[in-house]
mmCIF file of C-alpha atoms and ligand atoms in Angstrom:
data_model
loop_
_atom_site.group_PDB
_atom_site.id
_atom_site.type_symbol
_atom_site.label_atom_id
_atom_site.label_comp_id
_atom_site.label_asym_id
_atom_site.label_seq_id
_atom_site.Cartn_x
_atom_site.Cartn_y
_atom_site.Cartn_z
ATOM 1 C CA MET A 164 11.961 37.990 -22.016
ATOM 2 C CA PRO A 165 12.503 39.417 -18.514
ATOM 3 C CA PRO A 166 15.375 37.951 -16.495
ATOM 4 C CA LYS A 167 14.644 34.783 -14.540
ATOM 5 C CA ALA A 168 15.070 36.490 -11.172
ATOM 6 C CA ASP A 169 12.143 38.792 -11.885
ATOM 7 C CA LEU A 170 9.917 35.891 -12.830
ATOM 8 C CA ASN A 171 10.807 34.061 -9.641
ATOM 9 C CA LYS A 172 10.002 37.137 -7.632
ATOM 10 C CA ALA A 173 6.549 37.093 -9.154
ATOM 11 C CA GLY A 174 6.178 33.454 -8.116
ATOM 12 C CA TYR A 175 6.192 32.056 -11.635
ATOM 13 C CA GLU A 176 7.753 28.816 -12.738
ATOM 14 C CA THR A 177 10.516 28.870 -15.325
ATOM 15 C CA SER A 178 12.136 25.770 -16.708
ATOM 16 C CA ASP A 179 14.713 24.834 -19.313
ATOM 17 C CA PHE A 180 13.890 21.135 -19.501
ATOM 18 C CA PRO A 181 10.554 19.409 -19.179
ATOM 19 C CA SER A 182 10.195 16.341 -16.992
ATOM 20 C CA LEU A 183 8.635 13.697 -19.246
ATOM 21 C CA CYS A 184 8.225 9.933 -19.451
ATOM 22 C CA ASN A 185 9.669 7.932 -22.347
ATOM 23 C CA VAL A 186 6.250 7.077 -23.747
ATOM 24 C CA CYS A 187 5.191 10.717 -24.060
ATOM 25 C CA LEU A 188 8.575 11.549 -25.601
ATOM 26 C CA GLY A 189 8.030 8.860 -28.235
ATOM 27 C CA PRO A 190 10.424 6.370 -29.870
ATOM 28 C CA ASN A 191 12.460 8.967 -31.775
ATOM 29 C CA PRO A 192 15.781 9.780 -30.038
ATOM 30 C CA TYR A 193 15.906 13.224 -31.705
ATOM 31 C CA ILE A 194 13.024 15.474 -30.815
ATOM 32 C CA ARG A 195 12.599 19.128 -31.585
ATOM 33 C CA MET A 196 10.705 20.951 -28.888
ATOM 34 C CA SER A 197 9.146 24.363 -28.927
ATOM 35 C CA LYS A 198 9.248 26.265 -25.667
ATOM 36 C CA GLN A 199 6.830 28.954 -24.577
ATOM 37 C CA PRO A 200 7.656 30.656 -21.256
ATOM 38 C CA LEU A 201 4.516 31.383 -19.206
ATOM 39 C CA GLY A 202 2.600 29.716 -22.027
ATOM 40 C CA ALA A 203 -0.339 28.435 -19.987
ATOM 41 C CA GLU A 204 -1.694 27.911 -16.489
ATOM 42 C CA CYS A 205 -0.566 24.741 -14.742
ATOM 43 C CA LYS A 206 -3.638 22.497 -14.524
ATOM 44 C CA VAL A 207 -2.830 21.658 -10.908
ATOM 45 C CA CYS A 208 -1.545 24.825 -9.187
ATOM 46 C CA THR A 209 -2.930 27.317 -11.770
ATOM 47 C CA ARG A 210 0.356 29.283 -11.905
ATOM 48 C CA PRO A 211 1.684 30.201 -15.371
ATOM 49 C CA PHE A 212 4.460 27.851 -16.480
ATOM 50 C CA THR A 213 6.796 27.069 -19.393
ATOM 51 C CA VAL A 214 4.905 25.025 -21.966
ATOM 52 C CA PHE A 215 6.868 22.573 -24.133
ATOM 53 C CA LYS A 216 5.390 21.167 -27.314
ATOM 54 C CA TRP A 217 6.717 18.377 -29.535
ATOM 55 C CA MET A 218 5.772 15.677 -32.015
ATOM 56 C CA PRO A 219 6.523 12.264 -30.467
ATOM 57 C CA GLY A 220 6.815 10.395 -33.776
ATOM 58 C CA GLN A 221 4.995 9.480 -36.965
ATOM 59 C CA GLY A 222 1.251 9.021 -36.669
ATOM 60 C CA SER A 223 1.178 10.937 -33.389
ATOM 61 C CA ARG A 224 -0.400 14.204 -32.388
ATOM 62 C CA TYR A 225 1.515 17.176 -31.024
ATOM 63 C CA LYS A 226 1.909 16.765 -27.292
ATOM 64 C CA LYS A 227 2.453 19.472 -24.693
ATOM 65 C CA THR A 228 3.179 19.761 -21.016
ATOM 66 C CA GLU A 229 0.028 20.194 -18.899
ATOM 67 C CA VAL A 230 1.400 20.823 -15.409
ATOM 68 C CA CYS A 231 4.422 22.808 -14.188
ATOM 69 C CA THR A 232 7.779 21.243 -13.275
ATOM 70 C CA VAL A 233 7.250 22.055 -9.583
ATOM 71 C CA CYS A 234 3.987 20.107 -9.370
ATOM 72 C CA ALA A 235 5.414 17.273 -11.482
ATOM 73 C CA LYS A 236 8.553 16.929 -9.337
ATOM 74 C CA ALA A 237 6.551 16.955 -6.117
ATOM 75 C CA LYS A 238 4.810 13.734 -7.206
ATOM 76 C CA ASN A 239 7.547 12.325 -9.453
ATOM 77 C CA VAL A 240 5.199 12.325 -12.442
ATOM 78 C CA CYS A 241 5.426 13.119 -16.156
ATOM 79 C CA GLN A 242 4.367 16.700 -16.938
ATOM 80 C CA THR A 243 2.105 15.478 -19.734
ATOM 81 C CA CYS A 244 0.491 12.127 -18.854
ATOM 82 C CA LEU A 245 0.820 12.520 -15.044
ATOM 83 C CA LEU A 246 1.899 8.910 -14.632
ATOM 84 C CA ASP A 247 4.679 8.010 -12.212
ATOM 85 C CA LEU A 248 8.044 8.490 -13.941
ATOM 86 C CA GLN A 249 9.558 5.267 -12.656
ATOM 87 C CA PHE A 250 6.696 2.796 -13.067
ATOM 88 C CA GLY A 251 4.346 4.454 -15.546
ATOM 89 C CA LEU A 252 1.497 3.893 -13.075
ATOM 90 C CA PRO A 253 -1.209 6.324 -11.912
ATOM 91 C CA THR A 254 -0.262 8.127 -8.687
ATOM 92 C CA GLN A 255 -3.279 6.554 -6.990
ATOM 93 C CA VAL A 256 -1.954 3.047 -7.623
ATOM 94 C CA ARG A 257 1.565 3.965 -6.529
ATOM 95 C CA ASP A 258 0.443 5.805 -3.409
ATOM 96 C CA THR A 259 -2.044 3.089 -2.413
ATOM 97 C CA VAL A 260 0.656 0.431 -2.714
ATOM 98 C CA LEU A 261 3.174 2.506 -0.770
ATOM 99 C CA GLY A 262 0.630 3.819 1.736
ATOM 100 C CA ILE A 263 1.437 7.454 0.945
ATOM 101 C CA GLN A 264 -1.155 10.042 1.816
ATOM 102 C CA SER A 265 -1.474 13.110 -0.382
ATOM 103 C CA LYS A 266 -0.577 16.296 1.449
ATOM 104 C CA ALA A 267 -1.387 18.697 -1.350
ATOM 105 C CA PRO A 268 -4.357 20.964 -0.681
ATOM 106 C CA SER A 269 -7.236 20.469 -3.057
ATOM 107 C CA SER A 270 -8.887 23.804 -2.253
ATOM 108 C CA ASP A 271 -8.247 26.617 -4.729
ATOM 109 C CA ILE A 272 -7.175 29.164 -2.119
ATOM 110 C CA ASN A 273 -4.148 27.262 -0.885
ATOM 111 C CA ARG A 274 -3.026 25.695 -4.123
ATOM 112 C CA GLU A 275 -0.875 28.523 -5.420
ATOM 113 C CA TYR A 276 0.654 29.116 -2.006
ATOM 114 C CA HIS A 277 1.416 25.412 -1.662
ATOM 115 C CA ALA A 278 3.118 25.364 -5.080
ATOM 116 C CA GLN A 279 5.306 28.339 -4.141
ATOM 117 C CA ASN A 280 6.387 26.589 -0.953
ATOM 118 C CA LEU A 281 7.116 23.407 -2.890
ATOM 119 C CA GLU A 282 9.213 25.357 -5.370
ATOM 120 C CA ARG A 283 11.250 26.958 -2.601
ATOM 121 C CA ALA A 284 11.774 23.579 -0.916
ATOM 122 C CA GLN A 285 12.867 22.000 -4.211
ATOM 123 C CA GLU A 286 15.348 24.819 -4.820
ATOM 124 C CA GLU A 287 16.785 24.152 -1.388
ATOM 125 C CA GLY A 288 17.306 20.526 -2.336
ATOM 126 C CA ALA A 289 14.315 18.801 -0.770
ATOM 127 C CA THR A 290 12.923 15.883 -2.763
ATOM 128 C CA GLY A 291 9.333 17.003 -2.361
ATOM 129 C CA GLU A 292 6.572 15.248 -0.505
ATOM 130 C CA PHE A 293 7.142 12.100 -2.512
ATOM 131 C CA GLN A 294 10.169 10.322 -1.109
ATOM 132 C CA PHE A 295 10.573 7.134 -3.008
ATOM 133 C CA GLY A 296 13.733 6.073 -1.185
ATOM 134 C CA LYS A 297 11.658 5.371 1.899
ATOM 135 C CA ALA A 298 9.408 2.896 0.107
ATOM 136 C CA ASP A 299 9.789 -0.680 1.286
ATOM 137 C CA SER A 300 11.076 -3.277 -1.142
ATOM 138 C CA ALA A 301 7.862 -5.337 -1.062
ATOM 139 C CA GLY A 302 5.992 -2.259 -2.268
ATOM 140 C CA LYS A 303 8.491 -1.688 -5.064
ATOM 141 C CA GLU A 304 8.218 -5.324 -6.169
ATOM 142 C CA LEU A 305 4.439 -5.065 -6.328
ATOM 143 C CA LEU A 306 4.681 -1.835 -8.337
ATOM 144 C CA LYS A 307 6.963 -3.563 -10.822
ATOM 145 C CA ARG A 308 4.397 -6.337 -11.237
ATOM 146 C CA LEU A 309 1.520 -3.878 -11.664
ATOM 147 C CA ALA A 310 3.444 -1.763 -14.170
ATOM 148 C CA ARG A 311 2.836 -2.493 -17.819
ATOM 149 C CA ASN A 312 6.000 -3.979 -19.190
ATOM 150 C CA ASP A 313 4.978 -3.335 -22.764
ATOM 151 C CA PRO A 314 4.569 0.433 -22.941
ATOM 152 C CA THR A 315 2.596 1.300 -26.050
ATOM 153 C CA TYR A 316 2.570 4.674 -27.724
ATOM 154 C CA LYS A 317 -1.232 4.533 -27.959
ATOM 155 C CA ARG A 318 -1.646 7.594 -25.802
ATOM 156 C CA ASN A 319 0.267 9.691 -28.347
ATOM 157 C CA ARG A 320 -2.269 9.024 -31.098
ATOM 158 C CA PRO A 321 -4.305 11.875 -32.581
ATOM 159 C CA HIS A 322 -7.593 12.662 -30.855
ATOM 160 C CA ILE A 323 -10.813 11.179 -32.200
ATOM 161 C CA CYS A 324 -12.406 13.163 -35.073
ATOM 162 C CA SER A 325 -15.554 14.813 -33.721
ATOM 163 C CA PHE A 326 -16.985 15.218 -37.234
ATOM 164 C CA TYR A 327 -16.548 11.533 -38.003
ATOM 165 C CA ALA A 328 -18.530 10.625 -34.882
ATOM 166 C CA LYS A 329 -21.427 12.713 -36.247
ATOM 167 C CA GLY A 330 -21.002 11.126 -39.682
ATOM 168 C CA ALA A 331 -19.982 14.496 -41.107
ATOM 169 C CA CYS A 332 -16.227 14.347 -41.808
ATOM 170 C CA ASN A 333 -15.524 14.708 -45.515
ATOM 171 C CA ARG A 334 -11.735 14.735 -45.247
ATOM 172 C CA GLY A 335 -11.425 10.964 -45.546
ATOM 173 C CA ASP A 336 -7.887 9.605 -45.348
ATOM 174 C CA SER A 337 -6.372 13.086 -45.209
ATOM 175 C CA CYS A 338 -8.139 13.849 -41.907
ATOM 176 C CA PRO A 339 -5.477 14.308 -39.195
ATOM 177 C CA TYR A 340 -7.835 13.004 -36.499
ATOM 178 C CA ARG A 341 -8.725 9.414 -35.723
ATOM 179 C CA HIS A 342 -11.781 7.983 -37.445
ATOM 180 C CA GLU A 343 -13.183 5.914 -34.588
ATOM 181 C CA LEU A 344 -16.361 6.159 -32.599
ATOM 182 C CA PRO A 345 -15.770 7.579 -29.112
ATOM 183 C CA VAL A 346 -16.235 5.143 -26.235
ATOM 184 C CA GLU A 347 -18.189 6.625 -23.334
ATOM 185 C CA ASN A 348 -17.095 4.983 -20.109
ATOM 186 C CA ASP A 349 -15.376 5.756 -16.812
ATOM 187 C CA LEU A 350 -12.009 5.841 -18.540
ATOM 188 C CA SER A 351 -13.117 8.620 -20.898
ATOM 189 C CA ARG A 352 -14.071 10.836 -17.976
ATOM 190 C CA GLN A 353 -10.679 11.484 -16.433
ATOM 191 C CA ASN A 354 -9.619 14.755 -15.010
ATOM 192 C CA ILE A 355 -6.071 15.962 -14.581
ATOM 193 C CA LYS A 356 -6.423 17.216 -11.004
ATOM 194 C CA ASP A 357 -7.965 13.943 -9.780
ATOM 195 C CA ARG A 358 -5.269 11.933 -11.491
ATOM 196 C CA TYR A 359 -2.543 14.163 -10.061
ATOM 197 C CA HIS A 360 -3.880 13.990 -6.510
ATOM 198 C CA GLY A 361 -4.679 10.302 -6.921
ATOM 199 C CA SER A 362 -8.360 10.376 -6.068
ATOM 200 C CA ASN A 363 -11.212 8.864 -8.085
ATOM 201 C CA ASP A 364 -8.905 7.859 -10.905
ATOM 202 C CA PRO A 365 -10.776 5.326 -13.090
ATOM 203 C CA VAL A 366 -7.524 3.973 -14.558
ATOM 204 C CA ALA A 367 -6.164 3.332 -11.061
ATOM 205 C CA ARG A 368 -9.375 1.593 -10.080
ATOM 206 C CA LYS A 369 -9.172 -0.650 -13.129
ATOM 207 C CA ILE A 370 -5.583 -1.675 -12.337
ATOM 208 C CA LEU A 371 -6.330 -2.280 -8.646
ATOM 209 C CA SER A 372 -9.557 -4.199 -9.409
ATOM 210 C CA LYS A 373 -7.663 -6.472 -11.747
ATOM 211 C CA HIS A 374 -5.097 -7.081 -9.034
ATOM 212 C CA ALA A 375 -7.893 -7.780 -6.531
ATOM 213 C CA GLY A 376 -9.294 -10.409 -8.888
ATOM 214 C CA ASN A 377 -5.883 -12.077 -9.104
ATOM 215 C CA SER A 378 -5.362 -12.105 -5.353
ATOM 216 C CA GLY A 379 -8.587 -13.703 -4.136
ATOM 217 C CA LEU A 380 -10.554 -10.480 -3.642
ATOM 218 C CA ALA A 381 -12.798 -10.637 -6.704
ATOM 219 C CA PRO A 382 -16.255 -9.233 -5.839
ATOM 220 C CA PRO A 383 -18.625 -12.055 -4.794
ATOM 221 C CA ALA A 384 -21.682 -12.744 -6.956
ATOM 222 C CA ASP A 385 -24.119 -11.942 -4.130
ATOM 223 C CA GLN A 386 -24.690 -8.183 -4.629
ATOM 224 C CA GLU A 387 -26.005 -7.860 -1.054
ATOM 225 C CA ILE A 388 -22.511 -8.325 0.340
ATOM 226 C CA THR A 389 -21.118 -4.900 1.198
ATOM 227 C CA SER A 390 -18.620 -5.774 3.913
ATOM 228 C CA LEU A 391 -15.009 -6.856 4.196
ATOM 229 C CA PHE A 392 -13.714 -9.271 6.810
ATOM 230 C CA LEU A 393 -10.287 -8.577 8.359
ATOM 231 C CA THR A 394 -8.317 -11.280 10.158
ATOM 232 C CA SER A 395 -4.859 -11.570 11.789
ATOM 233 C CA LEU A 396 -5.303 -8.179 13.437
ATOM 234 C CA PRO A 397 -2.617 -7.118 15.925
ATOM 235 C CA ALA A 398 -3.577 -7.065 19.613
ATOM 236 C CA THR A 399 -3.367 -3.261 19.577
ATOM 237 C CA ALA A 400 -6.046 -2.903 16.881
ATOM 238 C CA SER A 401 -9.036 -0.754 17.776
ATOM 239 C CA GLU A 402 -12.036 0.306 15.717
ATOM 240 C CA ASP A 403 -10.346 3.702 15.364
ATOM 241 C CA SER A 404 -6.985 2.322 14.242
ATOM 242 C CA ILE A 405 -8.692 0.067 11.674
ATOM 243 C CA ARG A 406 -10.667 3.014 10.339
ATOM 244 C CA ASP A 407 -7.490 5.092 10.255
ATOM 245 C CA ALA A 408 -5.629 2.379 8.306
ATOM 246 C CA LEU A 409 -8.447 2.164 5.762
ATOM 247 C CA VAL A 410 -8.569 5.924 5.257
ATOM 248 C CA SER A 411 -4.949 7.074 5.450
ATOM 249 C CA ASN A 412 -3.178 3.866 4.438
ATOM 250 C CA ALA A 413 -5.489 2.416 1.779
ATOM 251 C CA GLY A 414 -6.937 5.776 0.682
ATOM 252 C CA ILE A 415 -10.599 4.862 1.205
ATOM 253 C CA GLN A 416 -12.962 7.819 1.674
ATOM 254 C CA ALA A 417 -14.028 8.018 5.330
ATOM 255 C CA GLY A 418 -17.634 8.713 4.336
ATOM 256 C CA LYS A 419 -17.849 5.386 2.492
ATOM 257 C CA ILE A 420 -17.239 3.373 5.667
ATOM 258 C CA LYS A 421 -20.572 2.692 7.365
ATOM 259 C CA SER A 422 -19.211 0.937 10.431
ATOM 260 C CA VAL A 423 -16.202 -0.926 11.777
ATOM 261 C CA VAL A 424 -16.972 -3.771 14.149
ATOM 262 C CA LEU A 425 -14.052 -5.279 16.047
ATOM 263 C CA VAL A 426 -14.287 -8.670 17.721
ATOM 264 C CA SER A 427 -11.240 -8.296 19.977
ATOM 265 C CA SER A 428 -11.379 -11.821 21.395
ATOM 266 C CA SER A 429 -10.790 -13.406 17.983
ATOM 267 C CA LYS A 430 -8.771 -10.521 16.450
ATOM 268 C CA VAL A 431 -11.143 -10.145 13.533
ATOM 269 C CA SER A 432 -13.141 -7.211 12.272
ATOM 270 C CA PHE A 433 -16.038 -6.524 9.926
ATOM 271 C CA VAL A 434 -15.972 -3.350 7.905
ATOM 272 C CA ASN A 435 -19.345 -2.389 6.466
ATOM 273 C CA PHE A 436 -19.547 0.015 3.541
ATOM 274 C CA THR A 437 -22.320 2.378 2.483
ATOM 275 C CA SER A 438 -22.750 0.702 -0.910
ATOM 276 C CA ARG A 439 -21.636 -2.239 -2.964
ATOM 277 C CA ASP A 440 -19.583 0.090 -5.166
ATOM 278 C CA ALA A 441 -17.781 1.480 -2.107
ATOM 279 C CA ALA A 442 -17.039 -2.064 -0.910
ATOM 280 C CA GLU A 443 -15.644 -3.081 -4.315
ATOM 281 C CA ASP A 444 -13.466 0.025 -4.395
ATOM 282 C CA ALA A 445 -12.204 -0.747 -0.881
ATOM 283 C CA ALA A 446 -11.472 -4.389 -1.766
ATOM 284 C CA ALA A 447 -9.453 -3.238 -4.786
ATOM 285 C CA LYS A 448 -7.439 -0.824 -2.647
ATOM 286 C CA CYS A 449 -6.901 -3.381 0.136
ATOM 287 C CA SER A 450 -5.754 -6.013 -2.371
ATOM 288 C CA VAL A 451 -2.286 -4.421 -2.462
ATOM 289 C CA GLY A 452 -1.957 -4.990 1.293
ATOM 290 C CA LEU A 453 -3.406 -3.352 4.388
ATOM 291 C CA LYS A 454 -1.446 -2.527 7.517
ATOM 292 C CA VAL A 455 -3.183 -1.885 10.835
ATOM 293 C CA ASP A 456 -0.889 -0.454 13.529
ATOM 294 C CA GLY A 457 2.053 -1.436 11.323
ATOM 295 C CA HIS A 458 0.968 -5.087 10.967
ATOM 296 C CA GLU A 459 -0.084 -6.674 7.700
ATOM 297 C CA VAL A 460 -3.639 -8.003 8.048
ATOM 298 C CA LYS A 461 -5.606 -10.423 5.897
ATOM 299 C CA VAL A 462 -8.574 -9.045 3.965
ATOM 300 C CA GLN A 463 -11.482 -11.112 2.629
ATOM 301 C CA TRP A 464 -14.989 -10.373 1.448
ATOM 302 C CA GLY A 465 -17.799 -10.787 3.981
ATOM 303 C CA ARG A 466 -20.176 -13.704 3.480
ATOM 304 C CA SER A 467 -23.813 -13.793 2.437
ATOM 305 C CA ARG A 468 -26.386 -13.197 5.136
ATOM 306 C CA PRO A 469 -28.375 -16.336 5.944
ATOM 307 C CA LYS A 470 -31.781 -16.416 4.236
ATOM 308 C CA LYS A 471 -34.758 -15.490 6.415
ATOM 309 C CA GLY A 472 -36.561 -18.512 7.819
ATOM 310 C CA GLY A 473 -33.412 -20.605 7.539
ATOM 311 C CA ALA A 474 -32.268 -22.868 10.321
ATOM 312 C CA ALA A 475 -31.561 -20.702 13.356
ATOM 313 C CA GLY A 476 -28.699 -21.611 15.633
ATOM 314 C CA GLY A 477 -26.681 -23.190 12.842
ATOM 315 C CA LYS A 478 -23.013 -22.491 12.369
ATOM 316 C CA ALA A 479 -22.336 -18.812 13.048
ATOM 317 C CA ALA A 480 -21.346 -17.203 9.768
ATOM 318 C CA PRO A 481 -19.496 -13.876 9.994
ATOM 319 C CA ALA A 482 -22.467 -12.054 8.442
ATOM 320 C CA THR A 483 -24.705 -13.085 11.353
ATOM 321 C CA THR A 484 -22.384 -11.360 13.763
ATOM 322 C CA VAL A 485 -22.473 -8.205 11.655
ATOM 323 C CA SER A 486 -26.244 -7.927 11.837
ATOM 324 C CA GLU A 487 -26.310 -8.616 15.582
ATOM 325 C CA ARG A 488 -23.757 -5.918 16.188
ATOM 326 C CA GLU A 489 -25.545 -3.493 13.915
ATOM 327 C CA ILE A 490 -28.719 -3.821 15.961
ATOM 328 C CA GLU A 491 -26.667 -3.270 19.093
ATOM 329 C CA THR A 492 -25.016 -0.087 17.859
ATOM 330 C CA THR A 493 -28.132 1.488 16.362
ATOM 331 C CA GLY A 494 -29.934 0.908 19.662
ATOM 332 C CA GLN A 495 -27.505 3.155 21.536
HETATM 333 ZN ZN1 ZN B 739 1.893 23.589 -10.975
HETATM 334 ZN ZN1 ZN B 740 4.154 10.878 -19.962
HETATM 335 ZN ZN1 ZN B 741 -12.145 13.422 -39.687
#
């Protein structure tokens, strides 16, 4: 093996210890690990890195590190499952709760360069882009509540037997793979890069949606409702600052926001989304708290639009205002 200095010169990661969560390590206090320097490409930055492989306990499969130590440290995640090391939560949940925006480039060209800069910064003692110490205590409390307090070793199980699914496995009980039918859903279509960067993570969405349901933001039955209603806005709030809070604070994709309508006189705002799915996603993300210009605001679902031919001039429901304003803006 060439000396470490040469590897560093080439911009490659070397590591003596992997950074792993307790679940991936398994219940056994004594683990034998195999180590393969430059064993694979990091699935985030694509640079070659030291791959560690181990058996986390009886009835488990061999597990290995998937991303390099530099990428893992930058987000404080496990090198294998990519969950936050402290809370065992997806980065998207953690970063939405703490209002942290991802700074990592997602384009291929800059990724390697970014990783090299991160590595240099970490060597010089920086804590990476993820600085947990700055998180407020309310955020930490919420993360503790969202975290599973009964970590199971389910994720260490062997993979599902592909022959069994086709009805063609003849190994029976001696088959090392799991004899279960695969479940095709959002959760089975995860990708490491998305989970690392905390975007479009189906597990995160599930956790946040559940929290939304418990905090009065369950999606209303009327499927036509695609707007959220914000109240208790600070006097400084503008349509731009609300949009900015939704995008950079709550992590909602800018393209999913159809319009933001601010009624300054009553410090309320309607946020209309491009689809019902986008609105549900936004409600889930806002359920952990939304700050506009540094002030916590209240988020509710919009109400049903009044039926056509109904009594005109009745009590003004929020939805009526939305449609009036929409006509106004499209007319410009
Ligand atoms: Zn990496
Ligand atoms: Zn892990
Ligand atoms: Zn089998």
